Amino acid sequence: MSEKKKTDIRARLGLRPVINVSGTMTALGASIAVPEAIEAAMAILPQWVEINDLHRKASAVIAKATGGEAGFVTASASAAITLAIAGAMTGADLAKVEQLPDATGMKDEVVILMGHMTGYGAAIEQAVRLAGAKVIPIGNVTDAREYQLAGKINERTAAALYVVSHHVVHYGQLPLAEFARVCHEKGVPVIADLASECDLKGFIAEGADIAIYSAHKFLGGLTAGIVAGRKDLVRATFLQNSGIGRGMKVGKEAIASTMAALQAWERRDHDAVRRKERGYLDLWVERFSGMPGVRADIIPDPTGNPIDRLKLSVDPERAGTTAWDLADALAAGDPPVIIRDHELELGFFEMDPCNLHPGEEAIVADRVAAELEAARARNDKETRSPADRRRGRFDRLLQWPD
Ligand SMILES: *Cc1c(COP(=O)(O)O)cnc(C)c1O
């Protein structure tokens, strides 16, 4: 074994040394934690702390970073959605906190635009139901209107959930400001799932009463979620620690690392990061654009995050492979390269430059070029359909752990 391999924990655990060009994915370990987050976790792990005091300190850091009145660290953004909705149902009533998920006698409806009913490995509507609430969809997938939202809000409505994400429909939806205005006119708080968004202040400024972020995505923290916003709602979310939140407990290490990651984010030289990522994208465009049957375009993030990605479109006739077979070949090879595969069946995939260790951009370029050359040499016309590929994934899941 080489020195590098010996120090790579993945080799010791018998895991494949995957290179992640797909983005901040739970299935690949979320993100590369920043040194500040790792140091904070290591420093606090051997110490006793009064955990609610630590939560109080985290609240101040979150409030400063987001412009919200208070903040609370949860186990994940998904847990934050469940607990924020539970908080909107119970308020600061501990008897109600203990009664959930039985919502008898509480407001128990949550409105959400149909085009926002997405998933992130699990369905967002289940995160709502987990609190004991019912999901009330608004409009249809590609068309939602103010009167439809207003018409579904009644005396049972506990909260309104709004999602900003590349995973939602991007046209025909109500903008957050309009959505919030309709909800506020009827006294309903707006909880915004912003798990992957980099803008820490804008959504609260636009009308979100609660903003939810993942600490382990762009911030590079340990696995955790961040709840920020109106103090009464954040407090009610925190109080779920004595109820359904107990099963979604966050440890001292994740609270301390979330504080450190937020502070590091404020200090980070974002322009330098952007320039480095642009260098990776330019390298890939130069390498792939002359190759037969593929097209390489640099595209902006669909929700306006300050990140560009490479879109690699594959013409099966000329490339001798499909986008999904190429993705599988990259994942199966040495080292495995995992691309962003949400839209494979449309004939392209994306490559995200934000989670690479220095030097991996060149390895990725070599691997993609080599797989394309091999595919063209094989020119194998027998390929699986994208539907077969998806089925195969679920079959494997059901065989875990073997
Ligand atoms: C990633 C993501 C989540 C889940 O975040 P976790 O912190 O991993 O639970 C929720 N919503 C959206 C839009 C996401 O992108």
Tab-separated table of C-alpha atoms and ligand atoms in Angstrom, residues 24 26 30 75-81 118-120 124 163-168 193-197 212-217 223-226, ligand 1:
chain	number	residue	atom	x	y	z
A	24	THR	CA	-23.313	17.886	-1.688
A	26	THR	CA	-25.974	12.606	1.581
A	30	ALA	CA	-22.678	15.245	2.280
A	75	ALA	CA	-29.962	16.728	13.440
A	76	SER	CA	-30.581	17.622	9.775
A	77	ALA	CA	-32.664	19.911	7.587
A	78	SER	CA	-35.191	17.108	7.276
A	79	ALA	CA	-35.482	16.940	11.085
A	80	ALA	CA	-35.733	20.739	11.121
A	81	ILE	CA	-38.763	20.634	8.798
A	118	THR	CA	-40.173	17.048	-3.746
A	119	GLY	CA	-37.840	14.538	-2.146
A	120	TYR	CA	-34.200	14.504	-1.103
A	124	ILE	CA	-40.737	16.087	2.086
A	163	VAL	CA	-39.186	24.983	-0.791
A	164	VAL	CA	-36.313	26.589	-2.692
A	165	SER	CA	-34.302	23.916	-4.464
A	166	HIS	CA	-33.113	22.574	-7.794
A	167	HIS	CA	-35.415	19.647	-6.909
A	168	VAL	CA	-38.656	21.652	-7.332
A	193	ASP	CA	-36.790	24.686	3.305
A	194	LEU	CA	-33.560	26.211	1.956
A	195	ALA	CA	-31.367	23.222	2.709
A	196	SER	CA	-29.033	23.698	-0.264
A	197	GLU	CA	-29.224	27.478	-0.640
A	212	ILE	CA	-34.037	25.985	7.315
A	213	TYR	CA	-30.545	25.106	6.061
A	214	SER	CA	-28.335	22.025	6.068
A	215	ALA	CA	-25.110	22.551	8.012
A	216	HIS	CA	-23.416	19.760	6.058
A	217	LYS	CA	-23.992	21.124	2.562
A	223	THR	CA	-24.272	16.601	9.809
A	224	ALA	CA	-26.867	19.012	11.233
A	225	GLY	CA	-29.740	21.298	10.309
A	226	ILE	CA	-30.180	25.004	11.038
B	1	LIG	C1	-30.699	18.148	1.164
B	1	LIG	C2	-32.064	18.690	1.253
B	1	LIG	C3	-32.863	18.392	2.354
B	1	LIG	C4	-32.426	17.462	3.427
B	1	LIG	O1	-31.365	18.005	4.133
B	1	LIG	P1	-30.684	17.146	5.293
B	1	LIG	O2	-29.989	18.188	6.108
B	1	LIG	O3	-29.733	16.223	4.634
B	1	LIG	O4	-31.761	16.452	6.021
B	1	LIG	C5	-34.109	18.981	2.440
B	1	LIG	N1	-34.548	19.787	1.479
B	1	LIG	C6	-33.829	20.101	0.391
B	1	LIG	C7	-34.379	21.026	-0.625
B	1	LIG	C8	-32.552	19.549	0.238
B	1	LIG	O5	-31.808	19.842	-0.828
